[in-house]
């Protein structure tokens, strides 16, 4: 058991390190997105195969001892049937019991989109009925707004494990083709994505995660890591969507205005920035 646990831990660490290295390198250098299939699954299969080698070597080296045949005892069979029936009953009760998620965010948090970013005034976009039902059930708050050609989605929560996610998770469910582009650290840490809608239109998406203590992270995992050190913090996901190919200077000006509107000029360094 000890060998199996140690091999599993080492294999999982190796998988995470390889994926992190692939994310840091980015699709431009690698020629593919390590977080997309089949590459993501291939990394997992390779590390699983390598980590299973010590267990296979140990199994081949062990000589099984001869076991004397024991008399058949009907009581043991009956006890096994009763135990199986009991576990099935417990499993049925657990599944049928009312669900009370432990990672529900506070319902007292609220959020508003900036009234103006640069030369654009906010035009609010209502949440869908599904989105409203989600936040009513699991807490947190969200707001959507448009600023000329740009769209902004803000999500605030005390439970980042429940509410924070990368844009590709929901956009792929809507039929978008999403590619991870890489990280950017100016004017504030952010993750870059390219999304192609079902109608063929392309968008550039920038995502960052901000805590009420001033910490800024470019990924959900980094935000959750910081949050685990202080679970009283409130986190906000900032997702900016712009048409692909739009004037770079105009988009940079809007991003600078967004950073100013969210008061991100004075921020604390995150782990990724220190590296």
PDB file of C-alpha atoms in Angstrom:
ATOM      1  CA  UNK A   1       0.000   0.000   0.000  1.00  0.00           C
ATOM      2  CA  UNK A   2       2.821   2.377   0.866  1.00  0.00           C
ATOM      3  CA  UNK A   3       4.470   1.874  -2.525  1.00  0.00           C
ATOM      4  CA  UNK A   4       1.166   2.451  -4.325  1.00  0.00           C
ATOM      5  CA  UNK A   5       0.403   5.657  -2.390  1.00  0.00           C
ATOM      6  CA  UNK A   6       3.916   7.030  -2.870  1.00  0.00           C
ATOM      7  CA  UNK A   7       3.876   6.225  -6.600  1.00  0.00           C
ATOM      8  CA  UNK A   8       0.440   7.847  -6.997  1.00  0.00           C
ATOM      9  CA  UNK A   9       1.547  11.034  -5.211  1.00  0.00           C
ATOM     10  CA  UNK A  10       4.761  11.302  -7.239  1.00  0.00           C
ATOM     11  CA  UNK A  11       2.894  10.623 -10.484  1.00  0.00           C
ATOM     12  CA  UNK A  12       0.292  13.294  -9.746  1.00  0.00           C
ATOM     13  CA  UNK A  13       2.997  15.803  -8.849  1.00  0.00           C
ATOM     14  CA  UNK A  14       4.773  15.045 -12.124  1.00  0.00           C
ATOM     15  CA  UNK A  15       1.494  15.490 -14.037  1.00  0.00           C
ATOM     16  CA  UNK A  16       0.819  18.872 -12.436  1.00  0.00           C
ATOM     17  CA  UNK A  17       4.394  20.026 -13.078  1.00  0.00           C
ATOM     18  CA  UNK A  18       4.212  19.015 -16.747  1.00  0.00           C
ATOM     19  CA  UNK A  19       0.853  20.740 -17.232  1.00  0.00           C
ATOM     20  CA  UNK A  20       2.083  23.880 -15.465  1.00  0.00           C
ATOM     21  CA  UNK A  21       5.196  23.930 -17.643  1.00  0.00           C
ATOM     22  CA  UNK A  22       3.028  23.538 -20.737  1.00  0.00           C
ATOM     23  CA  UNK A  23       0.748  26.389 -19.656  1.00  0.00           C
ATOM     24  CA  UNK A  24       3.756  28.613 -18.963  1.00  0.00           C
ATOM     25  CA  UNK A  25       5.281  27.832 -22.367  1.00  0.00           C
ATOM     26  CA  UNK A  26       1.980  28.460 -24.137  1.00  0.00           C
ATOM     27  CA  UNK A  27       0.588  27.136 -27.411  1.00  0.00           C
ATOM     28  CA  UNK A  28       2.808  29.480 -29.421  1.00  0.00           C
ATOM     29  CA  UNK A  29       6.015  27.734 -28.336  1.00  0.00           C
ATOM     30  CA  UNK A  30       4.651  24.199 -28.101  1.00  0.00           C
ATOM     31  CA  UNK A  31       2.481  24.274 -31.182  1.00  0.00           C
ATOM     32  CA  UNK A  32      -0.503  22.896 -29.228  1.00  0.00           C
ATOM     33  CA  UNK A  33      -2.582  23.681 -26.131  1.00  0.00           C
ATOM     34  CA  UNK A  34      -1.519  21.356 -23.320  1.00  0.00           C
ATOM     35  CA  UNK A  35      -4.850  21.892 -21.523  1.00  0.00           C
ATOM     36  CA  UNK A  36      -6.858  20.681 -24.537  1.00  0.00           C
ATOM     37  CA  UNK A  37      -7.492  17.095 -25.555  1.00  0.00           C
ATOM     38  CA  UNK A  38      -5.846  14.822 -26.481  1.00  0.00           C
ATOM     39  CA  UNK A  39      -2.732  16.419 -24.962  1.00  0.00           C
ATOM     40  CA  UNK A  40      -4.165  16.893 -21.459  1.00  0.00           C
ATOM     41  CA  UNK A  41      -5.266  13.267 -21.271  1.00  0.00           C
ATOM     42  CA  UNK A  42      -2.018  12.063 -22.837  1.00  0.00           C
ATOM     43  CA  UNK A  43       0.025  13.740 -20.089  1.00  0.00           C
ATOM     44  CA  UNK A  44      -2.142  12.003 -17.497  1.00  0.00           C
ATOM     45  CA  UNK A  45      -1.794   8.600 -19.165  1.00  0.00           C
ATOM     46  CA  UNK A  46       1.994   8.900 -19.475  1.00  0.00           C
ATOM     47  CA  UNK A  47       2.481   9.909 -15.832  1.00  0.00           C
ATOM     48  CA  UNK A  48       0.059   7.179 -14.730  1.00  0.00           C
ATOM     49  CA  UNK A  49       2.037   4.590 -16.682  1.00  0.00           C
ATOM     50  CA  UNK A  50       5.370   5.766 -15.293  1.00  0.00           C
ATOM     51  CA  UNK A  51       4.074   5.892 -11.713  1.00  0.00           C
ATOM     52  CA  UNK A  52       2.716   2.336 -12.002  1.00  0.00           C
ATOM     53  CA  UNK A  53       6.157   0.902 -12.868  1.00  0.00           C
ATOM     54  CA  UNK A  54       7.406   0.678  -9.227  1.00  0.00           C
ATOM     55  CA  UNK A  55       4.239  -1.196  -8.244  1.00  0.00           C
ATOM     56  CA  UNK A  56       4.612  -3.588 -11.184  1.00  0.00           C
ATOM     57  CA  UNK A  57       8.273  -4.257 -10.329  1.00  0.00           C
ATOM     58  CA  UNK A  58       7.362  -4.928  -6.707  1.00  0.00           C
ATOM     59  CA  UNK A  59       4.521  -7.260  -7.722  1.00  0.00           C
ATOM     60  CA  UNK A  60       6.858  -9.273  -9.972  1.00  0.00           C
ATOM     61  CA  UNK A  61       9.464  -9.548  -7.217  1.00  0.00           C
ATOM     62  CA  UNK A  62       7.064 -10.843  -4.559  1.00  0.00           C
ATOM     63  CA  UNK A  63       6.555 -14.592  -4.384  1.00  0.00           C
ATOM     64  CA  UNK A  64       3.019 -15.430  -3.215  1.00  0.00           C
ATOM     65  CA  UNK A  65       2.889 -17.781  -0.255  1.00  0.00           C
ATOM     66  CA  UNK A  66       0.895 -20.985  -0.487  1.00  0.00           C
ATOM     67  CA  UNK A  67      -2.499 -20.727   1.166  1.00  0.00           C
ATOM     68  CA  UNK A  68      -4.158 -23.733   2.699  1.00  0.00           C
ATOM     69  CA  UNK A  69      -7.670 -24.329   1.519  1.00  0.00           C
ATOM     70  CA  UNK A  70     -10.202 -23.479   4.195  1.00  0.00           C
ATOM     71  CA  UNK A  71     -13.500 -25.154   4.769  1.00  0.00           C
ATOM     72  CA  UNK A  72     -16.530 -23.473   3.255  1.00  0.00           C
ATOM     73  CA  UNK A  73     -18.591 -21.793   5.922  1.00  0.00           C
ATOM     74  CA  UNK A  74     -22.136 -20.773   4.894  1.00  0.00           C
ATOM     75  CA  UNK A  75     -22.254 -18.182   7.694  1.00  0.00           C
ATOM     76  CA  UNK A  76     -19.513 -16.172   5.991  1.00  0.00           C
ATOM     77  CA  UNK A  77     -21.502 -16.096   2.745  1.00  0.00           C
ATOM     78  CA  UNK A  78     -24.663 -14.969   4.558  1.00  0.00           C
ATOM     79  CA  UNK A  79     -22.736 -12.257   6.394  1.00  0.00           C
ATOM     80  CA  UNK A  80     -21.330 -11.001   3.091  1.00  0.00           C
ATOM     81  CA  UNK A  81     -24.806 -10.771   1.570  1.00  0.00           C
ATOM     82  CA  UNK A  82     -26.110  -8.867   4.594  1.00  0.00           C
ATOM     83  CA  UNK A  83     -23.180  -6.454   4.469  1.00  0.00           C
ATOM     84  CA  UNK A  84     -23.714  -5.815   0.761  1.00  0.00           C
ATOM     85  CA  UNK A  85     -27.431  -5.175   1.336  1.00  0.00           C
ATOM     86  CA  UNK A  86     -26.632  -2.802   4.188  1.00  0.00           C
ATOM     87  CA  UNK A  87     -24.153  -0.798   2.105  1.00  0.00           C
ATOM     88  CA  UNK A  88     -26.653  -0.593  -0.776  1.00  0.00           C
ATOM     89  CA  UNK A  89     -29.284   0.751   1.620  1.00  0.00           C
ATOM     90  CA  UNK A  90     -26.870   3.349   3.019  1.00  0.00           C
ATOM     91  CA  UNK A  91     -25.850   4.420  -0.508  1.00  0.00           C
ATOM     92  CA  UNK A  92     -29.514   4.820  -1.486  1.00  0.00           C
ATOM     93  CA  UNK A  93     -30.190   6.982   1.575  1.00  0.00           C
ATOM     94  CA  UNK A  94     -27.142   9.156   0.901  1.00  0.00           C
ATOM     95  CA  UNK A  95     -28.174   9.774  -2.713  1.00  0.00           C
ATOM     96  CA  UNK A  96     -31.814  10.458  -1.798  1.00  0.00           C
ATOM     97  CA  UNK A  97     -31.006  12.766   1.138  1.00  0.00           C
ATOM     98  CA  UNK A  98     -31.384  16.551   0.610  1.00  0.00           C
ATOM     99  CA  UNK A  99     -28.187  18.088  -0.750  1.00  0.00           C
ATOM    100  CA  UNK A 100     -26.575  20.868   1.253  1.00  0.00           C
ATOM    101  CA  UNK A 101     -23.396  21.977  -0.575  1.00  0.00           C
ATOM    102  CA  UNK A 102     -20.610  23.104   1.739  1.00  0.00           C
ATOM    103  CA  UNK A 103     -19.035  25.499  -0.769  1.00  0.00           C
ATOM    104  CA  UNK A 104     -21.977  27.902  -1.069  1.00  0.00           C
ATOM    105  CA  UNK A 105     -20.854  31.532  -1.204  1.00  0.00           C
ATOM    106  CA  UNK A 106     -22.285  34.333   0.908  1.00  0.00           C
ATOM    107  CA  UNK A 107     -25.484  35.845  -0.495  1.00  0.00           C
ATOM    108  CA  UNK A 108     -24.679  39.232   1.016  1.00  0.00           C
ATOM    109  CA  UNK A 109     -22.014  40.122  -1.562  1.00  0.00           C
ATOM    110  CA  UNK A 110     -22.942  42.489  -4.377  1.00  0.00           C
ATOM    111  CA  UNK A 111     -21.187  43.909  -7.408  1.00  0.00           C
ATOM    112  CA  UNK A 112     -21.703  46.710  -9.909  1.00  0.00           C
ATOM    113  CA  UNK A 113     -20.063  47.349 -13.256  1.00  0.00           C
ATOM    114  CA  UNK A 114     -18.100  50.616 -13.655  1.00  0.00           C
ATOM    115  CA  UNK A 115     -20.334  53.383 -15.024  1.00  0.00           C
ATOM    116  CA  UNK A 116     -17.702  54.358 -17.569  1.00  0.00           C
ATOM    117  CA  UNK A 117     -14.461  52.897 -18.914  1.00  0.00           C
ATOM    118  CA  UNK A 118     -12.495  55.282 -21.084  1.00  0.00           C
ATOM    119  CA  UNK A 119     -14.826  56.881 -23.616  1.00  0.00           C
ATOM    120  CA  UNK A 120     -17.499  54.194 -23.254  1.00  0.00           C
ATOM    121  CA  UNK A 121     -20.500  54.323 -20.935  1.00  0.00           C
ATOM    122  CA  UNK A 122     -21.801  51.040 -19.508  1.00  0.00           C
ATOM    123  CA  UNK A 123     -24.859  49.403 -21.053  1.00  0.00           C
ATOM    124  CA  UNK A 124     -26.083  46.708 -18.675  1.00  0.00           C
ATOM    125  CA  UNK A 125     -26.845  43.211 -19.953  1.00  0.00           C
ATOM    126  CA  UNK A 126     -29.301  41.139 -17.879  1.00  0.00           C
ATOM    127  CA  UNK A 127     -28.307  37.751 -16.521  1.00  0.00           C
ATOM    128  CA  UNK A 128     -30.066  34.748 -18.001  1.00  0.00           C
ATOM    129  CA  UNK A 129     -32.647  32.869 -15.947  1.00  0.00           C
ATOM    130  CA  UNK A 130     -30.164  30.012 -15.523  1.00  0.00           C
ATOM    131  CA  UNK A 131     -27.490  32.385 -14.228  1.00  0.00           C
ATOM    132  CA  UNK A 132     -29.904  34.037 -11.790  1.00  0.00           C
ATOM    133  CA  UNK A 133     -31.063  30.663 -10.467  1.00  0.00           C
ATOM    134  CA  UNK A 134     -27.443  29.553 -10.020  1.00  0.00           C
ATOM    135  CA  UNK A 135     -26.462  32.553  -7.895  1.00  0.00           C
ATOM    136  CA  UNK A 136     -29.688  32.345  -5.886  1.00  0.00           C
ATOM    137  CA  UNK A 137     -28.881  28.731  -5.022  1.00  0.00           C
ATOM    138  CA  UNK A 138     -25.125  28.957  -4.463  1.00  0.00           C
ATOM    139  CA  UNK A 139     -24.624  32.579  -3.415  1.00  0.00           C
ATOM    140  CA  UNK A 140     -22.262  35.108  -4.937  1.00  0.00           C
ATOM    141  CA  UNK A 141     -23.153  37.829  -7.427  1.00  0.00           C
ATOM    142  CA  UNK A 142     -22.475  38.670 -11.067  1.00  0.00           C
ATOM    143  CA  UNK A 143     -23.064  41.532 -13.479  1.00  0.00           C
ATOM    144  CA  UNK A 144     -22.658  41.869 -17.247  1.00  0.00           C
ATOM    145  CA  UNK A 145     -22.186  45.092 -19.183  1.00  0.00           C
ATOM    146  CA  UNK A 146     -21.176  46.298 -22.635  1.00  0.00           C
ATOM    147  CA  UNK A 147     -18.836  49.189 -23.371  1.00  0.00           C
ATOM    148  CA  UNK A 148     -19.054  49.904 -27.065  1.00  0.00           C
ATOM    149  CA  UNK A 149     -17.499  46.880 -28.833  1.00  0.00           C
ATOM    150  CA  UNK A 150     -16.289  45.400 -25.530  1.00  0.00           C
ATOM    151  CA  UNK A 151     -18.153  43.161 -23.070  1.00  0.00           C
ATOM    152  CA  UNK A 152     -17.392  42.764 -19.369  1.00  0.00           C
ATOM    153  CA  UNK A 153     -18.419  40.000 -16.956  1.00  0.00           C
ATOM    154  CA  UNK A 154     -17.783  40.472 -13.232  1.00  0.00           C
ATOM    155  CA  UNK A 155     -18.377  37.666 -10.717  1.00  0.00           C
ATOM    156  CA  UNK A 156     -17.895  38.153  -6.960  1.00  0.00           C
ATOM    157  CA  UNK A 157     -17.854  35.376  -4.369  1.00  0.00           C
ATOM    158  CA  UNK A 158     -16.567  34.231  -1.004  1.00  0.00           C
ATOM    159  CA  UNK A 159     -16.286  30.694  -2.396  1.00  0.00           C
ATOM    160  CA  UNK A 160     -13.875  30.709  -5.361  1.00  0.00           C
ATOM    161  CA  UNK A 161     -13.933  26.921  -5.593  1.00  0.00           C
ATOM    162  CA  UNK A 162     -17.612  27.136  -6.510  1.00  0.00           C
ATOM    163  CA  UNK A 163     -17.842  30.269  -8.656  1.00  0.00           C
ATOM    164  CA  UNK A 164     -14.476  31.059 -10.245  1.00  0.00           C
ATOM    165  CA  UNK A 165     -13.628  29.339 -13.504  1.00  0.00           C
ATOM    166  CA  UNK A 166     -11.749  29.930 -16.738  1.00  0.00           C
ATOM    167  CA  UNK A 167     -13.842  31.193 -19.684  1.00  0.00           C
ATOM    168  CA  UNK A 168     -13.263  28.070 -21.755  1.00  0.00           C
ATOM    169  CA  UNK A 169     -15.313  25.955 -19.337  1.00  0.00           C
ATOM    170  CA  UNK A 170     -18.587  27.729 -20.100  1.00  0.00           C
ATOM    171  CA  UNK A 171     -17.886  28.885 -23.662  1.00  0.00           C
ATOM    172  CA  UNK A 172     -17.175  25.360 -24.901  1.00  0.00           C
ATOM    173  CA  UNK A 173     -20.569  24.364 -23.540  1.00  0.00           C
ATOM    174  CA  UNK A 174     -22.112  27.100 -25.708  1.00  0.00           C
ATOM    175  CA  UNK A 175     -20.468  25.726 -28.837  1.00  0.00           C
ATOM    176  CA  UNK A 176     -17.416  28.016 -28.929  1.00  0.00           C
ATOM    177  CA  UNK A 177     -13.980  26.789 -29.927  1.00  0.00           C
ATOM    178  CA  UNK A 178     -11.628  28.147 -27.259  1.00  0.00           C
ATOM    179  CA  UNK A 179      -7.823  28.202 -27.279  1.00  0.00           C
ATOM    180  CA  UNK A 180      -5.559  29.265 -24.440  1.00  0.00           C
ATOM    181  CA  UNK A 181      -3.107  31.892 -25.707  1.00  0.00           C
ATOM    182  CA  UNK A 182      -0.906  32.589 -22.679  1.00  0.00           C
ATOM    183  CA  UNK A 183      -0.292  34.861 -19.705  1.00  0.00           C
ATOM    184  CA  UNK A 184       0.218  38.606 -19.581  1.00  0.00           C
ATOM    185  CA  UNK A 185       1.467  40.552 -16.567  1.00  0.00           C
ATOM    186  CA  UNK A 186       0.949  44.171 -17.680  1.00  0.00           C
ATOM    187  CA  UNK A 187      -0.910  46.240 -16.688  1.00  0.00           C
ATOM    188  CA  UNK A 188      -2.069  43.463 -14.321  1.00  0.00           C
ATOM    189  CA  UNK A 189      -1.734  39.644 -14.384  1.00  0.00           C
ATOM    190  CA  UNK A 190      -4.255  38.028 -16.739  1.00  0.00           C
ATOM    191  CA  UNK A 191      -4.847  34.926 -18.855  1.00  0.00           C
ATOM    192  CA  UNK A 192      -5.489  35.334 -22.587  1.00  0.00           C
ATOM    193  CA  UNK A 193      -7.895  33.222 -24.657  1.00  0.00           C
ATOM    194  CA  UNK A 194      -9.092  33.190 -28.270  1.00  0.00           C
ATOM    195  CA  UNK A 195     -12.719  32.084 -28.782  1.00  0.00           C
ATOM    196  CA  UNK A 196     -14.479  31.387 -32.083  1.00  0.00           C
ATOM    197  CA  UNK A 197     -18.277  31.499 -31.987  1.00  0.00           C
ATOM    198  CA  UNK A 198     -20.470  29.004 -33.863  1.00  0.00           C
ATOM    199  CA  UNK A 199     -21.154  31.733 -36.455  1.00  0.00           C
ATOM    200  CA  UNK A 200     -17.408  32.101 -37.124  1.00  0.00           C
ATOM    201  CA  UNK A 201     -16.803  35.384 -35.303  1.00  0.00           C
ATOM    202  CA  UNK A 202     -13.616  35.458 -33.210  1.00  0.00           C
ATOM    203  CA  UNK A 203     -13.063  37.127 -29.843  1.00  0.00           C
ATOM    204  CA  UNK A 204     -10.079  37.861 -27.623  1.00  0.00           C
ATOM    205  CA  UNK A 205     -10.813  37.190 -23.952  1.00  0.00           C
ATOM    206  CA  UNK A 206      -8.799  38.388 -20.974  1.00  0.00           C
ATOM    207  CA  UNK A 207      -9.448  37.030 -17.479  1.00  0.00           C
ATOM    208  CA  UNK A 208      -8.042  37.923 -14.067  1.00  0.00           C
ATOM    209  CA  UNK A 209      -9.076  37.265 -10.466  1.00  0.00           C
ATOM    210  CA  UNK A 210      -8.904  39.973  -7.788  1.00  0.00           C
ATOM    211  CA  UNK A 211      -9.273  39.700  -4.001  1.00  0.00           C
ATOM    212  CA  UNK A 212     -10.570  42.413  -1.693  1.00  0.00           C
ATOM    213  CA  UNK A 213      -7.077  42.546  -0.170  1.00  0.00           C
ATOM    214  CA  UNK A 214      -5.529  43.608  -3.475  1.00  0.00           C
ATOM    215  CA  UNK A 215      -4.121  40.278  -4.636  1.00  0.00           C
ATOM    216  CA  UNK A 216      -4.416  39.640  -8.379  1.00  0.00           C
ATOM    217  CA  UNK A 217      -4.111  36.171  -9.935  1.00  0.00           C
ATOM    218  CA  UNK A 218      -4.175  35.046 -13.545  1.00  0.00           C
ATOM    219  CA  UNK A 219      -5.618  31.574 -12.899  1.00  0.00           C
ATOM    220  CA  UNK A 220      -8.265  29.951 -10.735  1.00  0.00           C
ATOM    221  CA  UNK A 221      -5.739  27.602  -9.122  1.00  0.00           C
ATOM    222  CA  UNK A 222      -3.558  30.526  -8.059  1.00  0.00           C
ATOM    223  CA  UNK A 223      -6.573  32.409  -6.685  1.00  0.00           C
ATOM    224  CA  UNK A 224      -7.748  29.365  -4.724  1.00  0.00           C
ATOM    225  CA  UNK A 225      -4.222  28.808  -3.369  1.00  0.00           C
ATOM    226  CA  UNK A 226      -4.160  32.372  -2.012  1.00  0.00           C
ATOM    227  CA  UNK A 227      -7.731  32.058  -0.723  1.00  0.00           C
ATOM    228  CA  UNK A 228      -6.881  28.903   1.248  1.00  0.00           C
ATOM    229  CA  UNK A 229      -4.441  30.964   3.326  1.00  0.00           C
ATOM    230  CA  UNK A 230      -7.239  33.412   4.234  1.00  0.00           C
ATOM    231  CA  UNK A 231     -10.770  32.166   3.621  1.00  0.00           C
ATOM    232  CA  UNK A 232     -12.322  35.428   4.770  1.00  0.00           C
ATOM    233  CA  UNK A 233     -11.324  37.115   1.500  1.00  0.00           C
ATOM    234  CA  UNK A 234     -13.777  37.990  -1.258  1.00  0.00           C
ATOM    235  CA  UNK A 235     -12.734  37.297  -4.854  1.00  0.00           C
ATOM    236  CA  UNK A 236     -13.881  38.920  -8.076  1.00  0.00           C
ATOM    237  CA  UNK A 237     -13.503  37.409 -11.538  1.00  0.00           C
ATOM    238  CA  UNK A 238     -12.981  40.018 -14.270  1.00  0.00           C
ATOM    239  CA  UNK A 239     -13.560  38.795 -17.817  1.00  0.00           C
ATOM    240  CA  UNK A 240     -13.157  41.183 -20.742  1.00  0.00           C
ATOM    241  CA  UNK A 241     -14.287  40.186 -24.237  1.00  0.00           C
ATOM    242  CA  UNK A 242     -13.206  42.074 -27.364  1.00  0.00           C
ATOM    243  CA  UNK A 243     -13.636  41.343 -31.084  1.00  0.00           C
ATOM    244  CA  UNK A 244     -10.489  39.685 -32.431  1.00  0.00           C
ATOM    245  CA  UNK A 245      -8.333  41.808 -34.685  1.00  0.00           C
ATOM    246  CA  UNK A 246      -9.539  45.075 -33.211  1.00  0.00           C
ATOM    247  CA  UNK A 247      -7.063  47.952 -33.092  1.00  0.00           C
ATOM    248  CA  UNK A 248      -4.382  46.961 -30.579  1.00  0.00           C
ATOM    249  CA  UNK A 249      -3.909  50.491 -29.269  1.00  0.00           C
ATOM    250  CA  UNK A 250      -7.647  50.957 -28.727  1.00  0.00           C
ATOM    251  CA  UNK A 251      -7.886  47.673 -26.855  1.00  0.00           C
ATOM    252  CA  UNK A 252      -4.831  48.544 -24.746  1.00  0.00           C
ATOM    253  CA  UNK A 253      -6.447  51.877 -23.889  1.00  0.00           C
ATOM    254  CA  UNK A 254      -9.658  50.114 -22.831  1.00  0.00           C
ATOM    255  CA  UNK A 255      -7.710  47.606 -20.717  1.00  0.00           C
ATOM    256  CA  UNK A 256      -5.840  50.449 -19.030  1.00  0.00           C
ATOM    257  CA  UNK A 257      -9.164  52.150 -18.331  1.00  0.00           C
ATOM    258  CA  UNK A 258     -10.538  48.901 -16.907  1.00  0.00           C
ATOM    259  CA  UNK A 259      -7.557  48.569 -14.569  1.00  0.00           C
ATOM    260  CA  UNK A 260      -8.047  52.175 -13.450  1.00  0.00           C
ATOM    261  CA  UNK A 261     -11.797  51.677 -12.929  1.00  0.00           C
ATOM    262  CA  UNK A 262     -11.153  48.604 -10.783  1.00  0.00           C
ATOM    263  CA  UNK A 263      -8.352  50.384  -8.884  1.00  0.00           C
ATOM    264  CA  UNK A 264      -5.645  47.852  -9.743  1.00  0.00           C
ATOM    265  CA  UNK A 265      -2.728  50.281  -9.976  1.00  0.00           C
ATOM    266  CA  UNK A 266      -1.500  49.322  -6.503  1.00  0.00           C
ATOM    267  CA  UNK A 267      -1.495  45.526  -6.324  1.00  0.00           C
ATOM    268  CA  UNK A 268       0.368  42.855  -4.403  1.00  0.00           C
ATOM    269  CA  UNK A 269       2.639  40.505  -6.267  1.00  0.00           C
ATOM    270  CA  UNK A 270       1.359  36.998  -6.847  1.00  0.00           C
ATOM    271  CA  UNK A 271       3.457  33.847  -7.025  1.00  0.00           C
ATOM    272  CA  UNK A 272       3.496  33.928 -10.833  1.00  0.00           C
ATOM    273  CA  UNK A 273       4.786  37.509 -10.846  1.00  0.00           C
ATOM    274  CA  UNK A 274       7.627  36.688  -8.480  1.00  0.00           C
ATOM    275  CA  UNK A 275       8.783  33.986 -10.857  1.00  0.00           C
TER     276      UNK A 275
END
